[in-house]
mmCIF file of C-alpha atoms in Angstrom:
data_model
loop_
_atom_site.group_PDB
_atom_site.id
_atom_site.type_symbol
_atom_site.label_atom_id
_atom_site.label_comp_id
_atom_site.label_asym_id
_atom_site.label_seq_id
_atom_site.Cartn_x
_atom_site.Cartn_y
_atom_site.Cartn_z
ATOM 1 C CA MET A 145 -25.651 -36.088 1.072
ATOM 2 C CA LEU A 146 -24.222 -39.459 0.393
ATOM 3 C CA ASP A 147 -23.672 -41.631 3.528
ATOM 4 C CA PHE A 148 -20.562 -43.948 3.096
ATOM 5 C CA THR A 149 -20.730 -45.454 6.601
ATOM 6 C CA GLN A 150 -23.345 -48.143 5.644
ATOM 7 C CA TYR A 151 -24.761 -49.642 2.536
ATOM 8 C CA SER A 152 -28.054 -51.330 2.611
ATOM 9 C CA ASP A 153 -29.606 -53.768 0.056
ATOM 10 C CA SER A 154 -32.075 -56.558 -0.059
ATOM 11 C CA ALA A 155 -29.369 -59.021 1.009
ATOM 12 C CA GLY A 156 -28.745 -57.103 4.233
ATOM 13 C CA SER A 157 -26.409 -54.492 5.461
ATOM 14 C CA LEU A 158 -22.631 -54.101 5.233
ATOM 15 C CA ASP A 159 -20.635 -52.051 7.547
ATOM 16 C CA VAL A 160 -17.494 -50.859 5.700
ATOM 17 C CA ASP A 161 -15.703 -50.111 8.885
ATOM 18 C CA ALA A 162 -15.607 -53.898 9.508
ATOM 19 C CA ALA A 163 -13.058 -54.439 6.637
ATOM 20 C CA PRO A 164 -10.206 -52.476 8.183
ATOM 21 C CA ALA A 165 -10.949 -54.143 11.531
ATOM 22 C CA ALA A 166 -10.540 -57.560 9.886
ATOM 23 C CA THR A 167 -7.278 -56.591 8.169
ATOM 24 C CA SER A 168 -5.941 -55.233 11.586
ATOM 25 C CA ASP A 169 -6.769 -58.561 13.169
ATOM 26 C CA SER A 170 -4.983 -60.407 10.591
ATOM 27 C CA ASP A 171 -1.927 -58.193 10.923
ATOM 28 C CA GLN A 172 -1.925 -58.607 14.561
ATOM 29 C CA SER A 173 -2.094 -62.387 14.253
ATOM 30 C CA LEU A 174 0.934 -62.378 11.901
ATOM 31 C CA LEU A 175 2.838 -60.115 14.228
ATOM 32 C CA ASP A 176 2.104 -62.360 17.204
ATOM 33 C CA ALA A 177 3.472 -65.364 15.428
ATOM 34 C CA TYR A 178 6.672 -63.560 14.605
ATOM 35 C CA SER A 179 7.070 -62.108 17.963
ATOM 36 C CA ASN A 180 6.257 -65.370 19.646
ATOM 37 C CA ALA A 181 8.986 -67.159 17.671
ATOM 38 C CA VAL A 182 11.636 -64.579 18.694
ATOM 39 C CA ILE A 183 10.491 -64.525 22.324
ATOM 40 C CA GLY A 184 10.554 -68.324 22.473
ATOM 41 C CA VAL A 185 14.109 -68.378 21.046
ATOM 42 C CA THR A 186 15.273 -65.575 23.505
ATOM 43 C CA GLU A 187 13.857 -67.317 26.541
ATOM 44 C CA ARG A 188 15.284 -70.631 25.608
ATOM 45 C CA VAL A 189 18.856 -69.579 24.429
ATOM 46 C CA GLY A 190 19.313 -66.245 26.113
ATOM 47 C CA PRO A 191 20.318 -67.552 29.579
ATOM 48 C CA ALA A 192 23.177 -69.573 27.890
ATOM 49 C CA VAL A 193 24.694 -66.318 26.400
ATOM 50 C CA VAL A 194 27.587 -64.888 28.339
ATOM 51 C CA ARG A 195 29.609 -61.722 28.323
ATOM 52 C CA VAL A 196 33.259 -62.347 27.579
ATOM 53 C CA GLU A 197 35.713 -59.879 29.218
ATOM 54 C CA THR A 198 39.507 -59.811 28.557
ATOM 55 C CA GLY A 199 42.334 -57.466 29.320
ATOM 56 C CA ALA A 200 42.689 -55.108 32.183
ATOM 57 C CA HIS A 201 41.739 -57.689 34.802
ATOM 58 C CA THR A 202 44.612 -60.021 34.031
ATOM 59 C CA PRO A 203 47.895 -59.529 36.060
ATOM 60 C CA GLY A 204 49.747 -56.582 34.525
ATOM 61 C CA GLY A 205 46.978 -55.808 32.139
ATOM 62 C CA ARG A 206 46.578 -52.283 30.676
ATOM 63 C CA GLY A 207 43.812 -50.451 29.148
ATOM 64 C CA PRO A 208 39.998 -51.105 29.311
ATOM 65 C CA GLY A 209 40.198 -54.648 28.125
ATOM 66 C CA GLY A 210 38.260 -56.436 25.426
ATOM 67 C CA LEU A 211 34.470 -57.231 25.335
ATOM 68 C CA GLY A 212 32.544 -59.760 23.409
ATOM 69 C CA SER A 213 29.884 -62.486 23.627
ATOM 70 C CA GLY A 214 29.966 -66.164 24.047
ATOM 71 C CA ILE A 215 27.534 -69.074 24.012
ATOM 72 C CA VAL A 216 27.686 -71.923 26.685
ATOM 73 C CA ILE A 217 27.313 -75.290 24.845
ATOM 74 C CA SER A 218 27.510 -77.743 27.693
ATOM 75 C CA PRO A 219 26.430 -77.828 31.328
ATOM 76 C CA ASP A 220 30.005 -78.212 32.532
ATOM 77 C CA GLY A 221 30.910 -74.864 31.156
ATOM 78 C CA LEU A 222 32.349 -75.228 27.604
ATOM 79 C CA VAL A 223 31.938 -71.870 25.786
ATOM 80 C CA LEU A 224 32.360 -70.973 22.206
ATOM 81 C CA THR A 225 33.389 -67.465 21.125
ATOM 82 C CA ASN A 226 35.575 -65.716 18.472
ATOM 83 C CA SER A 227 39.375 -65.948 18.630
ATOM 84 C CA HIS A 228 39.696 -62.202 17.916
ATOM 85 C CA VAL A 229 37.638 -61.683 21.185
ATOM 86 C CA VAL A 230 40.083 -63.674 23.222
ATOM 87 C CA GLY A 231 43.126 -62.538 21.332
ATOM 88 C CA SER A 232 46.321 -63.301 23.433
ATOM 89 C CA SER A 233 44.538 -63.407 26.722
ATOM 90 C CA ARG A 234 44.723 -66.678 28.620
ATOM 91 C CA GLN A 235 42.653 -65.521 31.510
ATOM 92 C CA ILE A 236 38.990 -64.591 30.811
ATOM 93 C CA ARG A 237 36.005 -63.504 32.854
ATOM 94 C CA LEU A 238 32.385 -64.605 31.944
ATOM 95 C CA ARG A 239 29.286 -62.832 33.152
ATOM 96 C CA ASP A 240 25.983 -64.525 32.677
ATOM 97 C CA ILE A 241 22.516 -63.007 32.367
ATOM 98 C CA GLU A 242 22.023 -63.083 36.079
ATOM 99 C CA GLY A 243 25.218 -61.084 36.653
ATOM 100 C CA VAL A 244 27.238 -63.988 38.059
ATOM 101 C CA VAL A 245 30.881 -63.700 37.092
ATOM 102 C CA THR A 246 33.252 -66.580 36.747
ATOM 103 C CA ASP A 247 36.854 -67.025 35.509
ATOM 104 C CA ALA A 248 37.424 -69.073 32.412
ATOM 105 C CA ARG A 249 40.506 -70.500 30.702
ATOM 106 C CA VAL A 250 41.255 -70.909 27.053
ATOM 107 C CA LEU A 251 41.264 -74.496 25.904
ATOM 108 C CA GLY A 252 42.238 -73.591 22.355
ATOM 109 C CA VAL A 253 41.928 -70.931 19.602
ATOM 110 C CA ASP A 254 41.724 -71.244 15.787
ATOM 111 C CA PRO A 255 42.373 -67.955 14.065
ATOM 112 C CA ASP A 256 41.648 -69.627 10.666
ATOM 113 C CA THR A 257 38.083 -69.848 11.527
ATOM 114 C CA ASP A 258 37.900 -67.144 14.094
ATOM 115 C CA LEU A 259 36.791 -69.536 16.807
ATOM 116 C CA ALA A 260 37.907 -70.119 20.470
ATOM 117 C CA LEU A 261 36.933 -72.645 23.061
ATOM 118 C CA LEU A 262 36.831 -71.626 26.704
ATOM 119 C CA ARG A 263 35.961 -73.482 29.901
ATOM 120 C CA ALA A 264 34.302 -71.768 32.851
ATOM 121 C CA ASP A 265 36.217 -72.619 36.058
ATOM 122 C CA GLY A 266 34.318 -74.217 38.958
ATOM 123 C CA ALA A 267 30.986 -73.797 37.130
ATOM 124 C CA ARG A 268 28.436 -76.691 36.771
ATOM 125 C CA ASP A 269 24.871 -77.200 35.677
ATOM 126 C CA LEU A 270 25.017 -74.003 33.501
ATOM 127 C CA HIS A 271 22.245 -72.940 31.124
ATOM 128 C CA TYR A 272 23.458 -74.179 27.797
ATOM 129 C CA ALA A 273 22.229 -74.310 24.207
ATOM 130 C CA SER A 274 22.704 -77.097 21.492
ATOM 131 C CA LEU A 275 24.553 -76.671 18.212
ATOM 132 C CA GLY A 276 22.253 -77.374 15.269
ATOM 133 C CA ASN A 277 22.989 -78.645 11.707
ATOM 134 C CA SER A 278 23.776 -75.544 9.538
ATOM 135 C CA ARG A 279 23.266 -77.677 6.329
ATOM 136 C CA HIS A 280 19.493 -77.563 7.060
ATOM 137 C CA LEU A 281 19.479 -73.794 6.674
ATOM 138 C CA ARG A 282 17.606 -71.928 3.846
ATOM 139 C CA ARG A 283 17.792 -68.504 2.591
ATOM 140 C CA GLY A 284 14.973 -66.362 4.056
ATOM 141 C CA GLN A 285 14.801 -68.503 7.172
ATOM 142 C CA LEU A 286 14.270 -66.552 10.431
ATOM 143 C CA VAL A 287 17.307 -66.074 12.647
ATOM 144 C CA VAL A 288 17.950 -64.430 16.002
ATOM 145 C CA ALA A 289 21.257 -62.991 17.162
ATOM 146 C CA ILE A 290 21.896 -62.520 20.917
ATOM 147 C CA GLY A 291 25.034 -60.755 22.478
ATOM 148 C CA ASN A 292 26.319 -57.707 24.083
ATOM 149 C CA PRO A 293 26.691 -55.126 21.310
ATOM 150 C CA LEU A 294 28.421 -51.947 22.455
ATOM 151 C CA GLY A 295 28.370 -53.312 26.075
ATOM 152 C CA PHE A 296 24.534 -53.490 26.157
ATOM 153 C CA GLU A 297 23.969 -56.840 27.639
ATOM 154 C CA SER A 298 21.576 -59.634 26.427
ATOM 155 C CA THR A 299 20.431 -57.605 23.336
ATOM 156 C CA VAL A 300 18.289 -59.470 20.925
ATOM 157 C CA THR A 301 17.977 -58.771 17.115
ATOM 158 C CA ALA A 302 16.111 -60.807 14.567
ATOM 159 C CA GLY A 303 16.475 -61.063 10.714
ATOM 160 C CA VAL A 304 16.662 -63.715 8.078
ATOM 161 C CA VAL A 305 19.432 -65.860 6.390
ATOM 162 C CA SER A 306 20.519 -63.579 3.523
ATOM 163 C CA ALA A 307 22.755 -66.035 1.942
ATOM 164 C CA LEU A 308 24.576 -69.362 2.572
ATOM 165 C CA GLY A 309 28.070 -70.605 1.606
ATOM 166 C CA ARG A 310 29.802 -67.303 1.763
ATOM 167 C CA SER A 311 33.663 -66.963 2.244
ATOM 168 C CA ILE A 312 35.293 -64.274 4.267
ATOM 169 C CA ARG A 313 38.991 -63.631 5.107
ATOM 170 C CA SER A 314 40.087 -64.498 8.606
ATOM 171 C CA VAL A 315 42.642 -62.523 10.626
ATOM 172 C CA SER A 316 45.216 -65.264 9.815
ATOM 173 C CA GLY A 317 44.778 -64.551 5.960
ATOM 174 C CA ARG A 318 42.904 -67.871 5.408
ATOM 175 C CA THR A 319 39.558 -67.896 4.108
ATOM 176 C CA ILE A 320 36.655 -69.114 6.327
ATOM 177 C CA GLU A 321 34.370 -71.284 4.235
ATOM 178 C CA ASP A 322 30.670 -71.988 4.578
ATOM 179 C CA VAL A 323 29.863 -68.694 6.274
ATOM 180 C CA ILE A 324 26.317 -67.525 6.914
ATOM 181 C CA GLN A 325 25.172 -64.020 5.870
ATOM 182 C CA THR A 326 22.378 -62.456 7.670
ATOM 183 C CA ASP A 327 20.721 -59.105 8.144
ATOM 184 C CA ALA A 328 20.188 -59.586 11.982
ATOM 185 C CA ALA A 329 21.786 -56.416 13.277
ATOM 186 C CA LEU A 330 25.338 -56.979 14.773
ATOM 187 C CA ASN A 331 27.715 -54.364 16.385
ATOM 188 C CA PRO A 332 31.114 -54.709 18.159
ATOM 189 C CA GLY A 333 30.430 -56.770 21.237
ATOM 190 C CA ASN A 334 28.112 -59.203 19.428
ATOM 191 C CA SER A 335 31.217 -60.997 18.206
ATOM 192 C CA GLY A 336 31.268 -64.611 19.626
ATOM 193 C CA GLY A 337 27.493 -64.580 20.377
ATOM 194 C CA PRO A 338 25.116 -67.190 18.907
ATOM 195 C CA LEU A 339 23.004 -66.978 15.742
ATOM 196 C CA VAL A 340 19.947 -69.062 16.515
ATOM 197 C CA SER A 341 17.223 -70.676 14.444
ATOM 198 C CA SER A 342 13.599 -70.433 15.255
ATOM 199 C CA ALA A 343 13.986 -73.937 16.678
ATOM 200 C CA GLY A 344 16.186 -72.621 19.430
ATOM 201 C CA GLU A 345 19.445 -74.293 17.938
ATOM 202 C CA VAL A 346 22.653 -72.444 17.521
ATOM 203 C CA ILE A 347 23.386 -72.494 13.794
ATOM 204 C CA GLY A 348 26.201 -69.985 13.737
ATOM 205 C CA ILE A 349 28.746 -67.974 15.804
ATOM 206 C CA ASN A 350 28.521 -64.367 14.981
ATOM 207 C CA THR A 351 31.914 -63.152 13.676
ATOM 208 C CA ALA A 352 32.178 -60.065 11.388
ATOM 209 C CA ILE A 353 30.585 -56.956 10.043
ATOM 210 C CA ILE A 354 31.570 -55.298 6.829
ATOM 211 C CA SER A 355 32.560 -51.688 7.863
ATOM 212 C CA GLY A 356 30.309 -49.307 6.056
ATOM 213 C CA ALA A 357 27.711 -51.817 4.958
ATOM 214 C CA GLN A 358 24.350 -51.802 6.655
ATOM 215 C CA GLY A 359 22.574 -55.121 7.071
ATOM 216 C CA ILE A 360 25.553 -57.447 5.927
ATOM 217 C CA CYS A 361 26.602 -59.457 8.752
ATOM 218 C CA PHE A 362 28.307 -62.866 8.977
ATOM 219 C CA ALA A 363 28.420 -65.979 11.290
ATOM 220 C CA VAL A 364 30.661 -69.025 11.179
ATOM 221 C CA ALA A 365 28.362 -72.006 10.449
ATOM 222 C CA SER A 366 27.674 -74.310 13.395
ATOM 223 C CA ASN A 367 29.051 -77.361 11.411
ATOM 224 C CA THR A 368 32.383 -75.579 11.146
ATOM 225 C CA ALA A 369 32.130 -74.768 14.919
ATOM 226 C CA GLN A 370 31.447 -78.366 15.712
ATOM 227 C CA PHE A 371 34.547 -79.499 13.817
ATOM 228 C CA VAL A 372 36.865 -76.936 15.499
ATOM 229 C CA LEU A 373 35.323 -77.849 18.908
ATOM 230 C CA SER A 374 36.024 -81.622 18.410
ATOM 231 C CA GLU A 375 39.642 -80.897 17.235
ATOM 232 C CA ILE A 376 40.456 -78.579 20.259
ATOM 233 C CA ILE A 377 39.010 -81.178 22.595
ATOM 234 C CA ARG A 378 41.086 -83.871 21.051
ATOM 235 C CA HIS A 379 44.203 -82.057 20.317
ATOM 236 C CA GLY A 380 44.201 -78.653 21.810
ATOM 237 C CA TYR A 381 44.245 -77.165 18.357
ATOM 238 C CA VAL A 382 43.006 -77.781 14.818
ATOM 239 C CA ARG A 383 45.230 -80.053 12.772
ATOM 240 C CA ARG A 384 45.887 -79.059 9.216
ATOM 241 C CA ALA A 385 48.357 -80.220 6.499
ATOM 242 C CA TYR A 386 51.402 -78.193 5.518
ATOM 243 C CA ILE A 387 53.680 -78.188 2.458
ATOM 244 C CA GLY A 388 55.933 -75.226 3.000
ATOM 245 C CA VAL A 389 55.063 -72.748 0.164
ATOM 246 C CA SER A 390 53.980 -69.306 -0.302
ATOM 247 C CA GLY A 391 52.117 -67.940 -3.295
ATOM 248 C CA GLN A 392 49.366 -66.214 -4.890
ATOM 249 C CA THR A 393 46.313 -66.727 -7.309
ATOM 250 C CA ALA A 394 47.294 -66.120 -10.803
ATOM 251 C CA PRO A 395 45.866 -66.754 -14.244
ATOM 252 C CA VAL A 396 46.874 -69.694 -16.384
ATOM 253 C CA PRO A 397 47.793 -68.551 -19.862
ATOM 254 C CA ARG A 398 45.402 -69.921 -22.448
ATOM 255 C CA ARG A 399 48.191 -71.341 -24.596
ATOM 256 C CA HIS A 400 49.614 -73.252 -21.552
ATOM 257 C CA ALA A 401 46.274 -74.645 -20.657
ATOM 258 C CA VAL A 402 45.722 -75.829 -24.314
ATOM 259 C CA ILE A 403 49.128 -77.478 -24.548
ATOM 260 C CA ALA A 404 48.614 -79.169 -21.165
ATOM 261 C CA GLY A 405 45.046 -80.164 -21.836
ATOM 262 C CA VAL A 406 43.634 -78.710 -18.815
ATOM 263 C CA ASP A 407 40.595 -76.501 -18.248
ATOM 264 C CA ASN A 408 41.948 -74.164 -15.367
ATOM 265 C CA LYS A 409 41.787 -70.414 -15.969
ATOM 266 C CA MET A 410 43.430 -69.774 -12.676
ATOM 267 C CA GLY A 411 45.973 -71.568 -10.423
ATOM 268 C CA ALA A 412 48.187 -71.160 -7.275
ATOM 269 C CA LEU A 413 51.540 -69.515 -8.323
ATOM 270 C CA LEU A 414 54.301 -70.510 -5.966
ATOM 271 C CA ALA A 415 56.436 -67.620 -5.009
ATOM 272 C CA GLN A 416 58.602 -69.140 -2.252
ATOM 273 C CA ILE A 417 59.539 -72.701 -1.308
ATOM 274 C CA GLU A 418 60.619 -73.341 2.339
ATOM 275 C CA PRO A 419 64.134 -75.015 2.411
ATOM 276 C CA ASN A 420 63.885 -78.623 3.509
ATOM 277 C CA GLY A 421 60.135 -78.476 3.540
ATOM 278 C CA PRO A 422 57.682 -80.986 1.843
ATOM 279 C CA ALA A 423 57.551 -78.829 -1.277
ATOM 280 C CA SER A 424 61.158 -78.506 -1.550
ATOM 281 C CA ARG A 425 61.844 -82.277 -1.019
ATOM 282 C CA ALA A 426 59.185 -82.955 -3.749
ATOM 283 C CA GLY A 427 61.099 -80.849 -6.274
ATOM 284 C CA LEU A 428 58.694 -77.833 -6.540
ATOM 285 C CA LEU A 429 60.166 -74.674 -7.731
ATOM 286 C CA PRO A 430 59.260 -70.911 -7.448
ATOM 287 C CA GLY A 431 57.185 -70.050 -10.548
ATOM 288 C CA ASP A 432 55.409 -73.479 -10.605
ATOM 289 C CA VAL A 433 51.574 -73.111 -10.854
ATOM 290 C CA VAL A 434 49.609 -75.685 -9.008
ATOM 291 C CA ILE A 435 46.371 -76.580 -10.791
ATOM 292 C CA GLY A 436 45.455 -79.886 -8.997
ATOM 293 C CA LEU A 437 46.063 -81.756 -5.742
ATOM 294 C CA ASP A 438 44.921 -85.252 -4.786
ATOM 295 C CA GLY A 439 42.237 -85.061 -7.513
ATOM 296 C CA VAL A 440 40.827 -81.712 -6.583
ATOM 297 C CA ALA A 441 41.067 -78.786 -9.139
ATOM 298 C CA ILE A 442 43.186 -75.847 -7.664
ATOM 299 C CA ASN A 443 42.027 -72.547 -8.965
ATOM 300 C CA GLY A 444 43.910 -70.319 -6.556
ATOM 301 C CA VAL A 445 45.682 -70.163 -3.252
ATOM 302 C CA ASP A 446 42.419 -70.512 -1.249
ATOM 303 C CA ASP A 447 41.733 -73.781 -2.979
ATOM 304 C CA LEU A 448 45.172 -75.057 -2.175
ATOM 305 C CA ILE A 449 44.820 -74.197 1.546
ATOM 306 C CA ARG A 450 41.337 -75.591 1.706
ATOM 307 C CA VAL A 451 42.484 -78.901 0.354
ATOM 308 C CA LEU A 452 45.431 -79.135 2.801
ATOM 309 C CA ASP A 453 43.175 -80.414 5.736
ATOM 310 C CA ARG A 454 43.806 -82.931 8.402
ATOM 311 C CA ASP A 455 42.851 -85.887 6.277
ATOM 312 C CA ARG A 456 45.918 -85.274 4.021
ATOM 313 C CA ILE A 457 48.479 -85.255 6.809
ATOM 314 C CA GLY A 458 51.159 -87.864 6.359
ATOM 315 C CA ARG A 459 49.753 -89.093 2.910
ATOM 316 C CA THR A 460 51.656 -88.988 -0.462
ATOM 317 C CA LEU A 461 49.545 -86.966 -2.753
ATOM 318 C CA LYS A 462 49.602 -86.458 -6.494
ATOM 319 C CA MET A 463 50.044 -82.551 -7.482
ATOM 320 C CA ASP A 464 49.479 -81.312 -10.909
ATOM 321 C CA VAL A 465 51.813 -78.468 -11.734
ATOM 322 C CA LEU A 466 52.406 -76.284 -14.732
ATOM 323 C CA ARG A 467 56.073 -75.496 -15.261
ATOM 324 C CA LEU A 468 57.109 -73.379 -18.124
ATOM 325 C CA GLY A 469 53.805 -74.308 -19.802
ATOM 326 C CA ARG A 470 54.278 -77.989 -19.369
ATOM 327 C CA LEU A 471 52.114 -80.215 -17.174
ATOM 328 C CA ARG A 472 54.013 -82.268 -14.477
ATOM 329 C CA GLU A 473 52.733 -84.675 -11.959
ATOM 330 C CA ILE A 474 54.737 -84.557 -8.643
ATOM 331 C CA ASP A 475 54.297 -86.619 -5.562
ATOM 332 C CA ILE A 476 54.295 -84.562 -2.386
ATOM 333 C CA HIS A 477 54.008 -85.740 1.359
ATOM 334 C CA PRO A 478 52.276 -83.040 3.488
ATOM 335 C CA VAL A 479 53.209 -82.787 7.216
ATOM 336 C CA GLU A 480 51.136 -81.551 10.100
ATOM 337 C CA ARG A 481 51.317 -77.784 10.400
ATOM 338 C CA LYS A 482 52.920 -76.303 13.482
ATOM 339 C CA THR A 483 50.707 -73.906 15.335
ATOM 340 C CA ALA A 484 51.068 -71.583 18.166
ATOM 341 C CA GLY A 485 48.359 -73.403 20.104
ATOM 342 C CA LYS A 486 50.214 -76.633 19.957
#
């Protein structure tokens, strides 16, 4: 009978049972490193995550109310969450990890990025988390999502950064740029909660899930959140430029591109021009195709919307337009867009 439990030779003996034990120790070490990273992030940021309740508690409110998550970003009670969590509510309740409830008010909302800024009333020296620099993220990096999915408070999930620089459509119809895609599991109620790096910095605000897709979740980058935060604090809303048009993305006929000497395959086809608006005063007409603005190539409506930021309010800009196949350069003077939050 052959005995496989031990092999002896002149060099000594070898116990084959030792190899699986070594492998098991190695796996345990790796697991501990991963677990310790997630545990460290949770203990550091978890106390700053709050439950955001809206709806029925407000005067005259009906129905069960809304539920989401938020992250405290300053000790005096500034809280970031999603605008779709807040909705039209102007009175909010926040519940922290210890069960303490406080009222909050809405400082400003930005549906174009699905972000909202709240302030907890009468609360000071709160647990808070810091916003990190989302430009330092790399695909494959460990991230942790904390929130209240389906009402289960302080739930933690972990995953990796699946992709960077994604674009998704906001409830306002505008595209949200520089979105982080992750496989950290999110469910309704996670919205507004933080996406956190292994360093314990908030690098995203969880915002959306593609219905029917597993493991595809999104967060608004922290750099976008920082911009929205500063705009709301300064103005109460996010300032953007406006020219008074509606349109759609449309292909540029090859013959028109050749005649005009441009490389655009797509452009922003103007469908309607607002009377007495900046576009109307500049002489734009329905049917014009915008292919450039202020030196930036325009390959669709989303490009046009993105270029019309706060830095172009009140300036005279050069707009390149194809009209009946001919290239025209038009001067246009964008104004500040009126918003409901103004």
